[in-house]
């Protein structure tokens, strides 16, 4: 699998998991959950790039960071959109 795709997918999964935990376990708002999810995923991405930079024969790659950001945003949006759709369905079901 392509390195950029790995960065994208790993950050998407990290962001999605953090968003779900923030929403369901900590009761954060959608905005708070989104900020937390992107922040944690990007921290992981920056940490990975720092590790790469310190490895012999490797270097910092801003395109990896861009892939991390893309994945973090997509993972967050998927969870936040699903949460919003569930709330709308519940609201419409309970409306008289």
Coordinates of N, CA, C and O in Angstrom, one line a residue:
X1 N 0.8 -1.2 0.0 CA 0.0 0.0 0.0 C 0.9 1.2 0.0 O 1.9 1.3 0.7
X2 N 0.5 2.2 -0.7 CA 1.2 3.5 -0.8 C 1.3 4.2 0.5 O 0.4 4.2 1.4
X3 N 2.5 4.8 0.8 CA 2.8 5.4 2.1 C 1.8 6.5 2.4 O 1.3 6.7 3.5
X4 N 1.4 7.3 1.4 CA 0.5 8.4 1.6 C -0.9 7.9 2.0 O -1.6 8.4 2.8
X5 N -1.3 6.8 1.3 CA -2.6 6.1 1.6 C -2.6 5.6 3.1 O -3.6 5.7 3.8
X6 N -1.5 5.1 3.5 CA -1.4 4.6 4.9 C -1.5 5.7 5.9 O -2.2 5.6 6.9
X7 N -0.9 6.8 5.6 CA -1.0 8.0 6.4 C -2.4 8.4 6.5 O -3.0 8.7 7.6
X8 N -3.1 8.5 5.3 CA -4.5 9.0 5.2 C -5.4 8.0 6.1 O -6.2 8.5 6.9
X9 N -5.3 6.7 5.8 CA -6.2 5.8 6.5 C -5.9 5.7 8.0 O -6.9 5.6 8.8
X10 N -4.7 5.7 8.4 CA -4.4 5.6 9.9 C -5.0 6.9 10.6 O -5.6 6.8 11.6
X11 N -4.8 8.0 10.0 CA -5.3 9.3 10.6 C -6.8 9.3 10.6 O -7.5 9.8 11.5
X12 N -7.4 8.8 9.5 CA -8.9 8.7 9.4 C -9.4 7.8 10.5 O -10.4 8.2 11.2
X13 N -8.8 6.7 10.8 CA -9.3 5.8 11.8 C -9.1 6.4 13.2 O -10.0 6.4 14.1
X14 N -7.9 7.0 13.4 CA -7.6 7.7 14.7 C -8.7 8.7 15.0 O -9.3 8.8 16.1
X15 N -8.9 9.6 14.0 CA -9.9 10.7 14.1 C -11.3 10.2 14.4 O -12.0 10.7 15.2
X16 N -11.7 9.1 13.7 CA -13.0 8.6 13.8 C -13.2 8.0 15.2 O -14.2 8.2 15.9
X17 N -12.2 7.3 15.7 CA -12.3 6.7 17.0 C -12.4 7.8 18.1 O -13.2 7.7 19.0
X18 N -11.5 8.8 18.0 CA -11.5 9.9 19.0 C -12.9 10.6 18.9 O -13.4 11.0 20.0
X19 N -13.4 10.9 17.7 CA -14.7 11.6 17.6 C -15.8 10.8 18.3 O -16.6 11.4 19.0
X20 N -15.8 9.5 18.1 CA -16.9 8.6 18.7 C -16.7 8.7 20.2 O -17.7 8.8 21.0
X21 N -15.5 8.5 20.7 CA -15.3 8.6 22.2 C -15.6 9.9 22.7 O -16.3 10.0 23.8
X22 N -15.3 11.0 22.1 CA -15.6 12.3 22.5 C -17.1 12.6 22.6 O -17.6 13.2 23.6
X23 N -17.8 12.1 21.6 CA -19.2 12.3 21.5 C -20.0 11.4 22.6 O -20.8 11.9 23.3
X24 N -19.6 10.1 22.6 CA -20.4 9.2 23.4 C -19.9 9.1 24.9 O -20.7 8.9 25.8
X25 N -18.6 9.1 25.1 CA -18.1 8.9 26.4 C -18.0 10.2 27.2 O -18.4 10.2 28.4
X26 N -17.6 11.3 26.5 CA -17.4 12.5 27.2 C -18.5 13.5 27.0 O -18.5 14.6 27.6
X27 N -19.4 13.2 26.1 CA -20.5 14.1 25.9 C -20.2 15.5 25.3 O -20.9 16.4 25.5
X28 N -19.1 15.5 24.5 CA -18.7 16.7 23.9 C -19.7 17.1 22.8 O -20.4 16.2 22.2
X29 N -19.7 18.4 22.4 CA -20.5 18.8 21.3 C -19.9 18.3 20.0 O -18.7 17.8 20.0
X30 N -20.6 18.4 18.9 CA -20.0 18.0 17.6 C -18.7 18.8 17.3 O -17.7 18.2 16.8
X31 N -18.8 20.1 17.6 CA -17.6 20.9 17.3 C -16.4 20.5 18.2 O -15.3 20.4 17.7
X32 N -16.7 20.4 19.4 CA -15.6 20.0 20.4 C -15.0 18.6 20.0 O -13.8 18.4 20.0
X33 N -15.9 17.7 19.6 CA -15.4 16.4 19.2 C -14.6 16.4 17.9 O -13.6 15.7 17.8
X34 N -15.0 17.3 17.0 CA -14.3 17.4 15.7 C -12.9 18.0 16.0 O -11.9 17.5 15.4
X35 N -12.8 19.0 16.8 CA -11.5 19.6 17.1 C -10.6 18.6 17.8 O -9.4 18.5 17.5
X36 N -11.1 17.9 18.8 CA -10.4 16.9 19.5 C -9.9 15.8 18.5 O -8.7 15.4 18.6
X37 N -10.8 15.3 17.7 CA -10.4 14.2 16.7 C -9.3 14.6 15.8 O -8.3 13.9 15.6
X38 N -9.4 15.8 15.2 CA -8.4 16.3 14.2 C -7.1 16.5 15.0 O -6.0 16.2 14.5
X39 N -7.2 17.1 16.2 CA -6.0 17.4 16.9 C -5.2 16.1 17.3 O -4.0 16.1 17.1
X40 N -5.9 15.1 17.8 CA -5.2 13.9 18.2 C -4.6 13.2 16.9 O -3.5 12.7 17.0
X41 N -5.4 13.1 15.9 CA -4.9 12.5 14.6 C -3.7 13.2 14.1 O -2.7 12.5 13.7
X42 N -3.7 14.5 14.1 CA -2.6 15.3 13.6 C -1.4 15.1 14.5 O -0.2 15.1 14.1
X43 N -1.6 15.0 15.8 CA -0.5 14.8 16.8 C 0.2 13.5 16.4 O 1.4 13.4 16.4
X44 N -0.6 12.5 16.1 CA 0.0 11.2 15.7 C 0.7 11.3 14.4 O 1.8 10.8 14.3
X45 N 0.2 12.1 13.5 CA 0.9 12.3 12.2 C 2.2 13.0 12.3 O 3.2 12.6 11.8
X46 N 2.2 14.1 13.1 CA 3.4 14.8 13.4 C 4.4 14.0 14.1 O 5.6 14.0 13.8
X47 N 4.0 13.2 15.1 CA 4.9 12.3 15.8 C 5.5 11.3 14.9 O 6.7 11.0 15.0
X48 N 4.7 10.7 14.0 CA 5.3 9.8 13.0 C 6.3 10.4 12.1 O 7.4 9.8 11.8
X49 N 6.0 11.6 11.6 CA 6.9 12.3 10.8 C 8.2 12.7 11.5 O 9.3 12.6 10.9
X50 N 8.1 13.0 12.8 CA 9.3 13.3 13.6 C 10.1 12.1 13.7 O 11.4 12.1 13.5
X51 N 9.5 11.0 13.9 CA 10.2 9.7 14.0 C 10.9 9.4 12.7 O 12.0 8.9 12.7
X52 N 10.2 9.6 11.6 CA 10.8 9.4 10.3 C 12.0 10.3 10.1 O 13.0 9.9 9.5
X53 N 11.9 11.5 10.5 CA 13.0 12.5 10.3 C 14.2 12.1 11.1 O 15.4 12.2 10.6
X54 N 14.0 11.5 12.2 CA 15.1 11.0 13.1 C 15.8 9.7 12.6 O 16.9 9.4 13.1
X55 N 15.0 9.0 11.8 CA 15.6 7.7 11.3 C 16.7 7.9 10.3 O 16.6 8.8 9.5
X56 N 17.7 7.0 10.3 CA 18.8 7.1 9.4 C 18.2 6.9 8.0 O 17.5 6.0 7.7
X57 N 18.6 7.8 7.1 CA 18.2 7.7 5.7 C 16.8 8.1 5.4 O 16.3 7.9 4.3
X58 N 16.1 8.7 6.3 CA 14.8 9.2 6.1 C 14.7 10.7 6.3 O 15.6 11.3 6.8
X59 N 13.6 11.3 5.9 CA 13.4 12.7 6.0 C 12.0 13.1 6.3 O 11.1 12.3 6.2
X60 N 11.8 14.4 6.7 CA 10.5 14.9 6.9 C 9.8 15.1 5.6 O 10.4 15.5 4.6
X61 N 8.5 14.7 5.5 CA 7.7 14.8 4.2 C 6.4 15.5 4.5 O 5.5 15.0 5.1
X62 N 6.3 16.7 3.9 CA 5.1 17.5 4.1 C 3.9 16.9 3.4 O 2.8 17.2 3.8
X63 N 4.1 16.1 2.4 CA 3.0 15.5 1.7 C 2.4 14.4 2.6 O 1.2 14.1 2.6
X64 N 3.2 13.8 3.5 CA 2.7 12.9 4.5 C 1.8 13.6 5.4 O 0.7 13.1 5.8
X65 N 2.2 14.8 5.8 CA 1.4 15.6 6.8 C 0.1 16.0 6.1 O -1.0 16.0 6.7
X66 N 0.1 16.3 4.8 CA -1.1 16.6 4.1 C -2.0 15.4 4.0 O -3.2 15.6 4.2
X67 N -1.5 14.3 3.8 CA -2.3 13.0 3.8 C -2.9 12.8 5.2 O -4.0 12.4 5.3
X68 N -2.1 13.0 6.2 CA -2.6 12.9 7.6 C -3.8 13.9 7.8 O -4.8 13.5 8.4
X69 N -3.6 15.1 7.4 CA -4.7 16.1 7.6 C -6.0 15.7 6.8 O -7.1 15.7 7.3
X70 N -5.8 15.2 5.6 CA -6.9 14.8 4.8 C -7.6 13.6 5.5 O -8.9 13.6 5.6
X71 N -6.9 12.7 6.0 CA -7.5 11.5 6.7 C -8.2 11.9 8.0 O -9.3 11.5 8.3
X72 N -7.5 12.8 8.7 CA -8.1 13.3 10.0 C -9.5 14.0 9.7 O -10.5 13.8 10.4
X73 N -9.5 14.8 8.7 CA -10.8 15.5 8.3 C -11.8 14.6 7.9 O -13.0 14.6 8.3
X74 N -11.5 13.6 7.0 CA -12.5 12.7 6.5 C -13.0 11.8 7.6 O -14.2 11.6 7.7
X75 N -12.1 11.3 8.4 CA -12.6 10.4 9.5 C -13.5 11.2 10.5 O -14.5 10.6 10.9
X76 N -13.2 12.4 10.7 CA -14.0 13.3 11.6 C -15.4 13.6 11.0 O -16.4 13.4 11.6
X77 N -15.4 13.9 9.7 CA -16.6 14.3 9.0 C -17.5 13.1 9.0 O -18.8 13.2 9.1
X78 N -17.0 11.9 8.7 CA -17.8 10.7 8.6 C -18.6 10.5 10.0 O -19.8 10.3 10.0
X79 N -17.9 10.6 11.1 CA -18.5 10.4 12.4 C -19.5 11.5 12.7 O -20.6 11.2 13.2
X80 N -19.1 12.7 12.5 CA -20.0 13.8 12.8 C -21.2 13.8 12.0 O -22.3 14.0 12.4
X81 N -21.1 13.5 10.7 CA -22.2 13.4 9.8 C -23.2 12.2 10.2 O -24.4 12.4 10.2
X82 N -22.6 11.1 10.6 CA -23.4 10.0 11.1 C -24.2 10.4 12.3 O -25.3 10.1 12.5
X83 N -23.5 11.0 13.2 CA -24.1 11.5 14.5 C -25.3 12.5 14.2 O -26.4 12.3 14.7
X84 N -25.1 13.4 13.2 CA -26.1 14.3 12.9 C -27.3 13.6 12.2 O -28.5 13.9 12.5
X85 N -27.0 12.6 11.4 CA -28.1 11.9 10.7 C -28.9 11.1 11.8 O -30.1 11.0 11.7
X86 N -28.2 10.5 12.7 CA -28.9 9.7 13.8 C -29.8 10.6 14.6 O -31.0 10.3 14.9
X87 N -29.3 11.8 14.9 CA -30.1 12.8 15.7 C -31.4 13.2 14.9 O -32.4 13.3 15.5
X88 N -31.2 13.4 13.6 CA -32.3 13.8 12.8 C -33.3 12.7 12.7 O -34.6 12.9 12.8
X89 N -32.9 11.5 12.5 CA -33.8 10.4 12.4 C -34.6 10.2 13.8 O -35.8 9.9 13.8
X90 N -33.9 10.3 14.9 CA -34.5 10.2 16.2 C -35.5 11.3 16.4 O -36.7 11.1 16.8
X91 N -35.2 12.5 16.0 CA -36.1 13.7 16.1 C -37.3 13.4 15.3 O -38.4 13.7 15.8
X92 N -37.2 13.0 14.1 CA -38.3 12.8 13.2 C -39.2 11.6 13.6 O -40.4 11.6 13.4
X93 N -38.6 10.6 14.2 CA -39.3 9.5 14.7 C -40.1 9.9 16.0 O -41.3 9.4 16.1
X94 N -39.6 10.7 16.8 CA -40.3 11.1 18.1 C -41.3 12.2 17.9 O -42.0 12.5 18.8
X95 N -41.2 12.9 16.8 CA -42.1 14.0 16.5 C -43.5 13.5 16.4 O -43.8 12.5 15.7
X96 N -44.5 14.3 16.9 CA -45.9 13.9 16.7 C -46.5 14.6 15.6 O -46.5 15.7 15.3

